[in-house]
Coordinates of C-alpha atoms and ligand atoms in Angstrom, one line a residue:
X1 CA -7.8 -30.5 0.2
X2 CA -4.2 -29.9 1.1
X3 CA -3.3 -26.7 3.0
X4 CA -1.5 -24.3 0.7
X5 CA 2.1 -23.2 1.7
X6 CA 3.5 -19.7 1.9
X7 CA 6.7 -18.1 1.7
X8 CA 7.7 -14.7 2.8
X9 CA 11.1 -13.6 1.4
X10 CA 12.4 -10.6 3.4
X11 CA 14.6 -8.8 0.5
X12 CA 17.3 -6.5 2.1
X13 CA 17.1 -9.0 5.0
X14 CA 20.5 -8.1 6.6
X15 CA 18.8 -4.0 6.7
X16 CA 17.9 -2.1 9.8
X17 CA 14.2 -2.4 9.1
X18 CA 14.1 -6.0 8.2
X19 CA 16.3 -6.5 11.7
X20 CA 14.3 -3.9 13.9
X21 CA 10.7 -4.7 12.5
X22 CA 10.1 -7.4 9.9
X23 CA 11.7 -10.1 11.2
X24 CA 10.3 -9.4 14.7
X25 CA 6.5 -9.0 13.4
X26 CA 7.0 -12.0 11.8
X27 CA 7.5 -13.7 14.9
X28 CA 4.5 -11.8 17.1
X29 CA 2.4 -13.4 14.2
X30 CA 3.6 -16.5 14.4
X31 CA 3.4 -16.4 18.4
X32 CA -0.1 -15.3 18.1
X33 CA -0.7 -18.4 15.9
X34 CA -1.7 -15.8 12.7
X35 CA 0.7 -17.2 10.1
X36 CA -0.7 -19.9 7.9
X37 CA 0.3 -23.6 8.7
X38 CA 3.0 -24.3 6.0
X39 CA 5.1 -21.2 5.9
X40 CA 8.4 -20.6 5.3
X41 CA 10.7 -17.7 5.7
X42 CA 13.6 -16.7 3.8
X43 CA 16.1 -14.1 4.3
X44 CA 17.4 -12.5 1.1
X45 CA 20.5 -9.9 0.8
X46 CA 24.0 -9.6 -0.6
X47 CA 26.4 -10.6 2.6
X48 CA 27.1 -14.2 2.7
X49 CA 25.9 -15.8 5.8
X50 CA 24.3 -19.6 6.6
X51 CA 21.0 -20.4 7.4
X52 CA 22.5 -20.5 11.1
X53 CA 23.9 -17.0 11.0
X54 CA 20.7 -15.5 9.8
X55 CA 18.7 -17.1 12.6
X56 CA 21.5 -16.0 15.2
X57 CA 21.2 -12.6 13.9
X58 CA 17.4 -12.2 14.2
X59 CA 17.0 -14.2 17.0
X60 CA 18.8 -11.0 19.2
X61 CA 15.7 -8.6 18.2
X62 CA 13.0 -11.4 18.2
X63 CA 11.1 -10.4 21.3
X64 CA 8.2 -12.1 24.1
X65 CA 6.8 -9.0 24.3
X66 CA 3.1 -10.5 24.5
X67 CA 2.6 -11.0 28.2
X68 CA 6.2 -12.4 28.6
X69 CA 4.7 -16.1 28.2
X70 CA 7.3 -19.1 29.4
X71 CA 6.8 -20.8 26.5
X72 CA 8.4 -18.3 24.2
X73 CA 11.8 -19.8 24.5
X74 CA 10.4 -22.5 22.4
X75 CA 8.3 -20.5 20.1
X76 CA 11.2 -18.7 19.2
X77 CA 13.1 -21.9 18.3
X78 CA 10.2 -23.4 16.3
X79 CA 10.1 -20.4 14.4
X80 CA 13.7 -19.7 14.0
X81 CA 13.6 -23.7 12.7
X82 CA 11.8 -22.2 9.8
X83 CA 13.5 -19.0 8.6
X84 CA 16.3 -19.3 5.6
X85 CA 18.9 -17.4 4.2
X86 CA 19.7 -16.6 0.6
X87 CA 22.6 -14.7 -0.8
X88 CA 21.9 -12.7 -3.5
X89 CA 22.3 -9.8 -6.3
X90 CA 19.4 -7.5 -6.3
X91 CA 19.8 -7.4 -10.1
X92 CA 20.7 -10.9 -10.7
X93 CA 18.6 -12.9 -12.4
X94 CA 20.4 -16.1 -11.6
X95 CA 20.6 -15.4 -7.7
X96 CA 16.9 -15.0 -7.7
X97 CA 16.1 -18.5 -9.8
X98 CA 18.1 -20.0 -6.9
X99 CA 16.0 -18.4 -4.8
X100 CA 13.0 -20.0 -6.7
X101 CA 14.6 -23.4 -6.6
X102 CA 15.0 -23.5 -3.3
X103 CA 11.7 -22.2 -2.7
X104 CA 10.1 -25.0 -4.7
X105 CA 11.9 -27.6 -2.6
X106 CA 10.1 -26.8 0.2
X107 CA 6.4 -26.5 -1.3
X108 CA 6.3 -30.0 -2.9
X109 CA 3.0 -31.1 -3.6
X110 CA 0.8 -28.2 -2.2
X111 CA -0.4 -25.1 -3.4
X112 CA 2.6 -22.4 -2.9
X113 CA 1.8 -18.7 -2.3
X114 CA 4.8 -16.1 -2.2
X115 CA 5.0 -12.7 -0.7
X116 CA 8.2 -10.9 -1.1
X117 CA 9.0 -7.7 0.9
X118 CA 11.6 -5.0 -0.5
X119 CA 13.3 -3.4 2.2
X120 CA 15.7 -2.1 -0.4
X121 CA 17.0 1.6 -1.3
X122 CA 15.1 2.9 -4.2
X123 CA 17.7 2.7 -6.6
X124 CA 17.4 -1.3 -6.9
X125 CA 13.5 -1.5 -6.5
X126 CA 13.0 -2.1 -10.2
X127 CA 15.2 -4.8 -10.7
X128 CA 14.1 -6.6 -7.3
X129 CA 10.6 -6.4 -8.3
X130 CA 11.4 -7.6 -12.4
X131 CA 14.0 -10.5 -11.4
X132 CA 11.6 -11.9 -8.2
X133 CA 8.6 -11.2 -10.3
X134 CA 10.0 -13.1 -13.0
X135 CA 12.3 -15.7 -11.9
X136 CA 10.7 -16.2 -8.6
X137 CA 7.3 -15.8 -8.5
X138 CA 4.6 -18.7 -7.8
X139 CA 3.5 -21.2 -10.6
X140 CA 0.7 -22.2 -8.7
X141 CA -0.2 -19.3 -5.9
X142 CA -0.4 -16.1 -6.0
X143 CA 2.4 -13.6 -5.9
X144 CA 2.6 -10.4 -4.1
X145 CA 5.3 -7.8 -3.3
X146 CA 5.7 -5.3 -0.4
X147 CA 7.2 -2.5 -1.0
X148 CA 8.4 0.4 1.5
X149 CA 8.3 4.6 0.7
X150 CA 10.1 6.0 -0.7
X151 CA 8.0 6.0 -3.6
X152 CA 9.7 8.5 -6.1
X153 CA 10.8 12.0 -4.4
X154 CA 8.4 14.4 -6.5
X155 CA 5.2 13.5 -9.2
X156 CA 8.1 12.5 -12.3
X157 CA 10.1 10.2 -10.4
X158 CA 7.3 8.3 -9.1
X159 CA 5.4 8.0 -12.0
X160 CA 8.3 6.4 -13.4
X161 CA 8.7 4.0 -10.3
X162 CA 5.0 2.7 -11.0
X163 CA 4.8 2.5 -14.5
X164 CA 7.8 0.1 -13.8
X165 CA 6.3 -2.1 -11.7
X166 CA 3.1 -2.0 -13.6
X167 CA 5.6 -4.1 -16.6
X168 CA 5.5 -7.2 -14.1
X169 CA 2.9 -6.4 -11.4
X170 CA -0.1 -5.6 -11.3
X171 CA -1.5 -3.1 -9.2
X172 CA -3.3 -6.0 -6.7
X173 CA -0.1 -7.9 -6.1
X174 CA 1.7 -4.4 -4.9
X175 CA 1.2 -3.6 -1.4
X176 CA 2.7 -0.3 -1.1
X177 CA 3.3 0.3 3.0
X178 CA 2.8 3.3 5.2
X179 CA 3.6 2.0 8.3
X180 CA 1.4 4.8 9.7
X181 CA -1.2 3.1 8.4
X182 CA -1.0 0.2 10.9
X183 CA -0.9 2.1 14.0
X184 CA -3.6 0.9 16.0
X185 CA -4.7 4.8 16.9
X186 CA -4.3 5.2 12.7
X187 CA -7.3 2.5 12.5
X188 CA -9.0 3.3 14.8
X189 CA -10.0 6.8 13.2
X190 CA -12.6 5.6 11.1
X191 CA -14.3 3.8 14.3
X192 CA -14.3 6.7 16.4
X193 CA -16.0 9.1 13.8
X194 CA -18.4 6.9 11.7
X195 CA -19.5 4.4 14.7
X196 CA -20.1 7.5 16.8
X197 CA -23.3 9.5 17.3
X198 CA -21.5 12.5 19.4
X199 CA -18.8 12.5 16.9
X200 CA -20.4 11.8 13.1
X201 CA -22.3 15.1 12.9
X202 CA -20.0 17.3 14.5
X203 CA -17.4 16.2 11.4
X204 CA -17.3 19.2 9.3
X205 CA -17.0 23.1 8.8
X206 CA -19.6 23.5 11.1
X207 CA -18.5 22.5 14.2
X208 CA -14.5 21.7 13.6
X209 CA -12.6 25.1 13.7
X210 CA -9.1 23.8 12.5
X211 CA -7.6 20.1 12.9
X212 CA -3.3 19.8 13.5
X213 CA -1.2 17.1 12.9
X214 CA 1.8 16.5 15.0
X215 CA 4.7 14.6 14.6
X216 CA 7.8 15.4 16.6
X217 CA 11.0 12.8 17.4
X218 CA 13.6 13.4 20.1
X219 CA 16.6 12.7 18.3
X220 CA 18.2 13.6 15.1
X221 CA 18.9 11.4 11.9
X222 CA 21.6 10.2 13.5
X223 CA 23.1 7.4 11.0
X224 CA 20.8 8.1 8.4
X225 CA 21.8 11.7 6.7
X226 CA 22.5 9.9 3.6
X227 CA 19.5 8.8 3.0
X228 CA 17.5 11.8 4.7
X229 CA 19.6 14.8 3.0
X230 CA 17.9 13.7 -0.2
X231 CA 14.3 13.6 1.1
X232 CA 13.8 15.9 4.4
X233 CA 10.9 15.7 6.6
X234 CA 8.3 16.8 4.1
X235 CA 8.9 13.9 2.0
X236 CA 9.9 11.6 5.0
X237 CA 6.9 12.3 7.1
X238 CA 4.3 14.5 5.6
X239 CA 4.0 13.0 1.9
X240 CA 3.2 9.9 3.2
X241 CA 2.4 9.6 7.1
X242 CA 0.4 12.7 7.6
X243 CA -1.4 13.2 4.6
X244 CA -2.8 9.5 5.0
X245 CA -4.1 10.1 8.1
X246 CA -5.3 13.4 7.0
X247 CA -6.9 11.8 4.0
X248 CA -8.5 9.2 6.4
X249 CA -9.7 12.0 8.8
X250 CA -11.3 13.9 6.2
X251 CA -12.6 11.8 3.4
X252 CA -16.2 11.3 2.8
X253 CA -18.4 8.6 4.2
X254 CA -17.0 5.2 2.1
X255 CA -20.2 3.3 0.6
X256 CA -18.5 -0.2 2.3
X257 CA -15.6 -0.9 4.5
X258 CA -13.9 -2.8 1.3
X259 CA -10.3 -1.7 0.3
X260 CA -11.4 0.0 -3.0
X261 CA -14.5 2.0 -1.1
X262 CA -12.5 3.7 1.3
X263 CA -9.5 4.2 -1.3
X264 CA -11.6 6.2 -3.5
X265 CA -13.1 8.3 -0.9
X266 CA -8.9 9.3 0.1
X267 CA -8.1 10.1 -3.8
X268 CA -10.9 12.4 -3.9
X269 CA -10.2 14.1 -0.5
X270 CA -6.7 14.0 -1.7
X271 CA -7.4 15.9 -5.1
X272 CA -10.1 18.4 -3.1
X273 CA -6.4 19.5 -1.5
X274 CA -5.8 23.5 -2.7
X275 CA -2.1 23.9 -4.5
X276 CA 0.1 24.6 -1.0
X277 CA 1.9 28.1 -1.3
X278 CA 5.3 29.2 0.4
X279 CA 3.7 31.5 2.4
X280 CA 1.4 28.9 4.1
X281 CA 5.0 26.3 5.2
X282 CA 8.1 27.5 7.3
X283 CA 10.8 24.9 6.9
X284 CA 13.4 24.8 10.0
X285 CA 16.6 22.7 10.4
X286 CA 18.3 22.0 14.2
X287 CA 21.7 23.1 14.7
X288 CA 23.8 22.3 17.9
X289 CA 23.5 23.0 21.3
X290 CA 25.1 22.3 24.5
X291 CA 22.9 21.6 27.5
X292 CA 24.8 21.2 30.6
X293 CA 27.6 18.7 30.4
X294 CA 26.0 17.0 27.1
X295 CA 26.2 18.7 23.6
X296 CA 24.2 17.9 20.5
X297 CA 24.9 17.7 17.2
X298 CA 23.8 20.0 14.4
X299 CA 22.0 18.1 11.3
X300 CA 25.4 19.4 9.1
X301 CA 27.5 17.8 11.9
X302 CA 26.7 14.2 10.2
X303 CA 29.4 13.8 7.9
X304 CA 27.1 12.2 5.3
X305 CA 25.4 15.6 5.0
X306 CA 27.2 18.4 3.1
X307 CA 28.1 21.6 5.2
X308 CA 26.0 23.7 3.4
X309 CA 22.8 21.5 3.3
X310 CA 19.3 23.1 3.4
X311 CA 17.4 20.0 3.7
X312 CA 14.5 21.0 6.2
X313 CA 14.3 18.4 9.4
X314 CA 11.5 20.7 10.3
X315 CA 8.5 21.8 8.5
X316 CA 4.7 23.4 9.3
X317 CA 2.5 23.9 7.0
X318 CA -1.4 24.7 6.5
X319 CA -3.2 22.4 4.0
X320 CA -6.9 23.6 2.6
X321 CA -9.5 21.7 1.5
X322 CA -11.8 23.1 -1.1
X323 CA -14.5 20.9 -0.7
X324 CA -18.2 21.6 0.9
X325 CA -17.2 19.9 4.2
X326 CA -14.4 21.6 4.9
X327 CA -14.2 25.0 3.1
X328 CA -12.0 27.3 5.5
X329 CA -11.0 24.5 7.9
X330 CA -6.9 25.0 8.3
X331 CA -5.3 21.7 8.4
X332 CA -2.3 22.3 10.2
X333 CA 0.9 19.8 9.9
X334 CA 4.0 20.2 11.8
X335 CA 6.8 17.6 12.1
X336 CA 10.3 17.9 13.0
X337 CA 13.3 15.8 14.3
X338 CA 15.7 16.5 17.1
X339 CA 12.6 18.7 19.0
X340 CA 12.1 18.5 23.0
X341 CA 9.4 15.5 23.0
X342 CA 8.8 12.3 21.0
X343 CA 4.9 11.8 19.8
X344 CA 2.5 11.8 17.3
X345 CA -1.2 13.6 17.5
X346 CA -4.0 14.5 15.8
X347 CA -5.7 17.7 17.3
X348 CA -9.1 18.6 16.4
X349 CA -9.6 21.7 17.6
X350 CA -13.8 22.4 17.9
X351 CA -15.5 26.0 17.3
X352 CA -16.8 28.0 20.0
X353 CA -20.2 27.8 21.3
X354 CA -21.9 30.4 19.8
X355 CA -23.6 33.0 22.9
X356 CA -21.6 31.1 25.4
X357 CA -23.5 32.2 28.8
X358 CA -20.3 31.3 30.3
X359 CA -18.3 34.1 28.6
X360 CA -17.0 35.6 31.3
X361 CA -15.7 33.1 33.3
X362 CA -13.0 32.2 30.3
X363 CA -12.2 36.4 31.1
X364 CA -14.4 36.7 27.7
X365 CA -11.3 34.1 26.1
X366 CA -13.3 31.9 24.6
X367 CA -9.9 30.0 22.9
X368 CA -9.8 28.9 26.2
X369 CA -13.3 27.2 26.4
X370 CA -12.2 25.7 23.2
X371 CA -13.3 21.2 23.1
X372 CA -10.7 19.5 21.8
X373 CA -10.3 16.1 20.9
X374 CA -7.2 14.4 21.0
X375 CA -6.0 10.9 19.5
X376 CA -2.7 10.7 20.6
X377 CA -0.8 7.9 18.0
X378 CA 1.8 7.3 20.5
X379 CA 3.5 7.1 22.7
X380 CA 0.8 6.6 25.8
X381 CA -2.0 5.6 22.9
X382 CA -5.2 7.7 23.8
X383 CA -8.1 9.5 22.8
X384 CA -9.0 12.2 25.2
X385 CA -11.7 14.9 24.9
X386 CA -11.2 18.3 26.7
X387 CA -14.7 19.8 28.4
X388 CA -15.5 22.6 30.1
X389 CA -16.7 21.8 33.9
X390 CA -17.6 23.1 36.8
X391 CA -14.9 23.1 39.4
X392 CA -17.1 21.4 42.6
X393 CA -17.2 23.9 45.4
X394 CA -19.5 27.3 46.5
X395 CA -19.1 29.9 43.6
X396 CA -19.4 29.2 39.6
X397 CA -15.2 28.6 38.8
X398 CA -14.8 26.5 36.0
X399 CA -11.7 24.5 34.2
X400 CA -11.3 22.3 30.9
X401 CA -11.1 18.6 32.1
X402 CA -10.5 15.5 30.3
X403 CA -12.7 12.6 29.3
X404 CA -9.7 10.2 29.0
X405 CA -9.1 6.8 27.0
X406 CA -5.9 5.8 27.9
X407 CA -5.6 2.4 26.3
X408 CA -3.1 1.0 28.7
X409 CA -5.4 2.0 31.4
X410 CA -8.7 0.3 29.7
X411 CA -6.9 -2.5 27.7
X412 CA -4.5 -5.4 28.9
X413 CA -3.7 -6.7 25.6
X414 CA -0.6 -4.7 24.3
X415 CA -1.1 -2.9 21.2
X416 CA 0.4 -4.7 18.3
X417 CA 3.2 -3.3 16.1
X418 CA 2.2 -1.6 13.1
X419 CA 4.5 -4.2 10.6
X420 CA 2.5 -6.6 12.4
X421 CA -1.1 -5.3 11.4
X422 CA 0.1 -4.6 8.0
X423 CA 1.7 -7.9 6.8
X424 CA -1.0 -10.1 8.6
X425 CA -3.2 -8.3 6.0
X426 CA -0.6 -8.3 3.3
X427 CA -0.9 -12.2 3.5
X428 CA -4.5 -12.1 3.8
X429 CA -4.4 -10.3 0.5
X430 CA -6.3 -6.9 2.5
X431 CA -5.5 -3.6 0.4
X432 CA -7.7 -1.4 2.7
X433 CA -4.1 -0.2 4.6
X434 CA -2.2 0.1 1.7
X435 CA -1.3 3.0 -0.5
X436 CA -3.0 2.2 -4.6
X437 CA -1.1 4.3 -7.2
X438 CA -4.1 7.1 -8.0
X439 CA -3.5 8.2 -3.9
X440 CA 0.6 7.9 -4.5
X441 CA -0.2 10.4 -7.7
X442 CA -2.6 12.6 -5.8
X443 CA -0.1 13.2 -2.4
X444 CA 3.0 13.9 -4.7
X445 CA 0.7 16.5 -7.1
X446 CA -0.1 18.1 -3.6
X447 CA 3.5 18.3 -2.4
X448 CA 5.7 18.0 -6.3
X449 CA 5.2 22.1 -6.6
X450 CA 5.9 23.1 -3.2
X451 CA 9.1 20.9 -2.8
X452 CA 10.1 22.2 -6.3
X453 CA 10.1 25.7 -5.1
X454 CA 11.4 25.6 -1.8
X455 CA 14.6 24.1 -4.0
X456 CA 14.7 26.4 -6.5
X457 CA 14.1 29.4 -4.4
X458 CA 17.0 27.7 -2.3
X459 CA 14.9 28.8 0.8
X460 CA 16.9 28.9 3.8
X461 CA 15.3 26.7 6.9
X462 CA 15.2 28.5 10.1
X463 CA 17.5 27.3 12.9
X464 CA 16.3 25.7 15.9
X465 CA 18.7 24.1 18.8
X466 CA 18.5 20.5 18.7
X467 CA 16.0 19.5 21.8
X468 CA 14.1 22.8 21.5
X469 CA 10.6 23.2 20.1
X470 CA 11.1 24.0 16.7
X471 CA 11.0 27.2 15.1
X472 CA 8.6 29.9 16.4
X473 CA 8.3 30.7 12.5
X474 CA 5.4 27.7 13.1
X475 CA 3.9 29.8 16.1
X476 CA 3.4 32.7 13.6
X477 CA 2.1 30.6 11.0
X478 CA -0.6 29.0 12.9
X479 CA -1.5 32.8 14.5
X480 CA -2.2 33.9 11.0
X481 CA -5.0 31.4 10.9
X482 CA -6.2 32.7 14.5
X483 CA -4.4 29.2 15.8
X484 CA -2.4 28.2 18.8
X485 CA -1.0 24.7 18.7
X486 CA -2.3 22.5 21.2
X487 CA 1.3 21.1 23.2
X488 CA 2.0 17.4 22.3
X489 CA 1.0 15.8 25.4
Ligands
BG6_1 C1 9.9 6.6 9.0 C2 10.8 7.7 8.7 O1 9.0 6.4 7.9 O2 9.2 6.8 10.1 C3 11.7 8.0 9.9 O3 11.6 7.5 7.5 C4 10.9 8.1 11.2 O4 12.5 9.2 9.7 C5 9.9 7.0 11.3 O5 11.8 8.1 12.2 C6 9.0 7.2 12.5 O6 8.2 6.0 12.7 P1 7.7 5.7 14.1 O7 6.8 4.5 13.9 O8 8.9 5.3 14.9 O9 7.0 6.9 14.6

């Protein structure tokens, strides 16, 4: 039988994201030999530029990151042979039958599958998705769409957004991304707790004392305030990145691996999630600061954000789950931009051992005899596990050591880029990383009422100097839970 073709039409293809990510993961897969035979890929976006001048302008991001192999000058050329560019109106219905024409030229005679991916603003989704869904779509393959957050910014809006796309998609040609999702430390959270004896049982109220999700970036939005003064990091980061991985870490026990197993078990975790409350979130935003010679900006500095803004680029917050696993267990989230470090963690933090005959040589602190488990997302990916030892020598001292994974340490192979995971799956028609609309309605009803007051109250965000670590309104938070944070490593 003939080999079916595909085409992958990167909408929004002159974009930052399709530049910095798409474009390039395209090309890891096609270095790793993981795109079908027949493909094609087209750029699609409103500048006017050539076939030649879209290749010249991805070609400066492709990279040879995989072992730096002397062959990659040519790879790059074969693949660059077979990308394509396509002016076009997001809302025009003619641009996009062009688009199908020439599409159609190049998948004579075999089976053509289409994948369109909509690195768009949100204001042009819907007519994307109608005028490539309708005027663009396969006659003969299938047809799916890619589409990145944000999905809506509260419950109403994207409602709206889905029932839209459910009037020319349905629900399994959408793959809604979270890149966090594809991070290889992301995945690997089901393997560490359901493939592991010392891990399985310990999940749960019984031994877990609180878990804490990190998420901290060294720099501000520099360049994107437009876009950011209308979301702010709870909608940015904690929506979407953190509650999935939160979902993931605390769901039940899927009956199968299969995309819809494991989906169902994150809606119901999801909807186990107790209605969050002001006083359980501090919000914080950084303002300038001068260290040395250099000085940083505040986040009001950026002249796409009004002077008067109280969009949180911080926030902390304790998340509940009423459910028999994890009744009283506080979920703690903290993200924030412009902070001292750049990483992303899960904490798990583990109870103490009840009689402890060691009491005494923590000087009766048993916080500090505290086992904690750390899967560090990035940068440095790792899991490490902090035990109490003996320190060798005459006399009974002991210290908290690590058992350490450090994947560059144990693993030559570098770790793939997220986008790369994610559309290699996305062609392979694999849901199991993407985001189905009952878990897009259960994270905004979690987050819709909070966001809602924190507007209407107009609360104030606490200021923190750009390059510090946040507010200490997230130290007092945790301590009302009997919490320290562990310090992103
Ligand atoms: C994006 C956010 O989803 O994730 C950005 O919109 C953030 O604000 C980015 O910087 C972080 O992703 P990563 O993969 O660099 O940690």
């Amino acid at each position: 039988s003939v080999e079916p073709t595909i085409s992958i039409t990167v909408v929004g293809a002159s974009g930052d994201l399709a530049k910095k990510k798409i474009f390039p993961a395209l090309f890891a897969l096609f270095y790793e030999d993981c795109l079908p035979k027949h493909f094609t890929i087209y750029g699609y976006a409103r500048s006017k530029m050539t076939d030649e001048e879209l290749r010249e302008m991805i070609s400066g991001t492709l990279t040879c990151r995989i072992d730096k192999r002397e062959n990659c000058g040519d790879k790059m050329d074969q693949f660059l042979q077979r990308c394509f560019y396509n002016s076009g109106l997001y809302n025009s219905e003619e641009n996009f039958s062009e688009l199908d024409r020439k599409l159609k030229e190049k998948e004579v005679g075999r089976l053509a599958n289409r994948l369109f991916y909509l690195s768009i603003p949100p204001n042009i989704f819907v007519d994307a998705v109608k005028y490539a869904s309708s005027r663009a779509s396969s006659a003969s393959g299938w047809t799916r769409v890619i589409v990145e957050k944000p999905f809506g910014r509260d419950s109403d809006s994207s409602g709206e957004l889905t029932r839209s796309f459910k009037q020319y998609l349905t629900e399994e040609q959408i793959f809604r991304i979270d890149h966090y999702l594809g991070k290889e430390l992301v995945e690997n959270l089901s393997v560490l707790r359901f493939s592991n004896l010392v891990f399985e049982p310990l999940w749960s109220r019984n031994y877990i004392r609180n878990v804490q999700l990190i998420f901290s970036e060294d720099f501000g939005t520099e360049g994107r305030g437009g876009y950011f003064d209308n979301y702010g990091i709870i909608r940015d980061i904690m929506q979407n990145h953190l509650l999935q991985i939160l979902a993931l870490f605390a769901m039940e026990t899927p009956v199968t691996l299969d995309a819809e197993d494991i989906r169902n078990e994150k809606v119901k975790v999801l909807r186990s999630m107790r209605q969050l409350t002001l006083d359980n979130v501090i919000v914080g935003q950084y303002k300038g600061h001068t260290r040395g010679s250099k000085s940083y900006p505040a986040y009001t500095d950026d002249p796409t954000v009004p002077n008067n803004s109280l969009t949180p680029t911080f926030a902390a917050l304790a998340i509940f789950i009423d459910n028999a696993r994890w009744d009283g267990v506080p979920f703690l989230m903290k993200a924030g931009k412009a902070l001292h470090t750049k990483g992303a963690e899960i904490r798990v933090q583990f109870r103490h051992v009840p009689g402890n005959l060691y009491k005494q040589n923590f000087g009766a602190d048993l916080d500090k005899a505290t086992n904690e488990l750390v899967i560090r997302v990035q940068p440095d990916e790792g899991i490490y596990l902090k035990i109490n030892n003996k320190v060798p020598g005459l006399g009974m001292r002991l210290d908290r050591s690590d058992l350490n994974l450090l994947y560059k340490a144990r693993y030559t192979k570098e770790i793939p880029d997220a986008y790369e995971t994610l559309l290699l799956d996305a062609i392979e028609g694999e849901h199991r990383l993407f985001i189905r609309s009952d878990e897009l309605v259960a994270a905004w009803s979690l987050f819709t009422p909070l966001l809602k007051e924190l507007e209407e109250k107009k609360i104030a965000p606490e200021l923190y100097p750009y390059g510090s670590r946040g507010p200490v309104g997230a130290h007092y938070l945790a301590a009302k839970h009997n919490i320290r944070w562990g310090d992103l490593s």
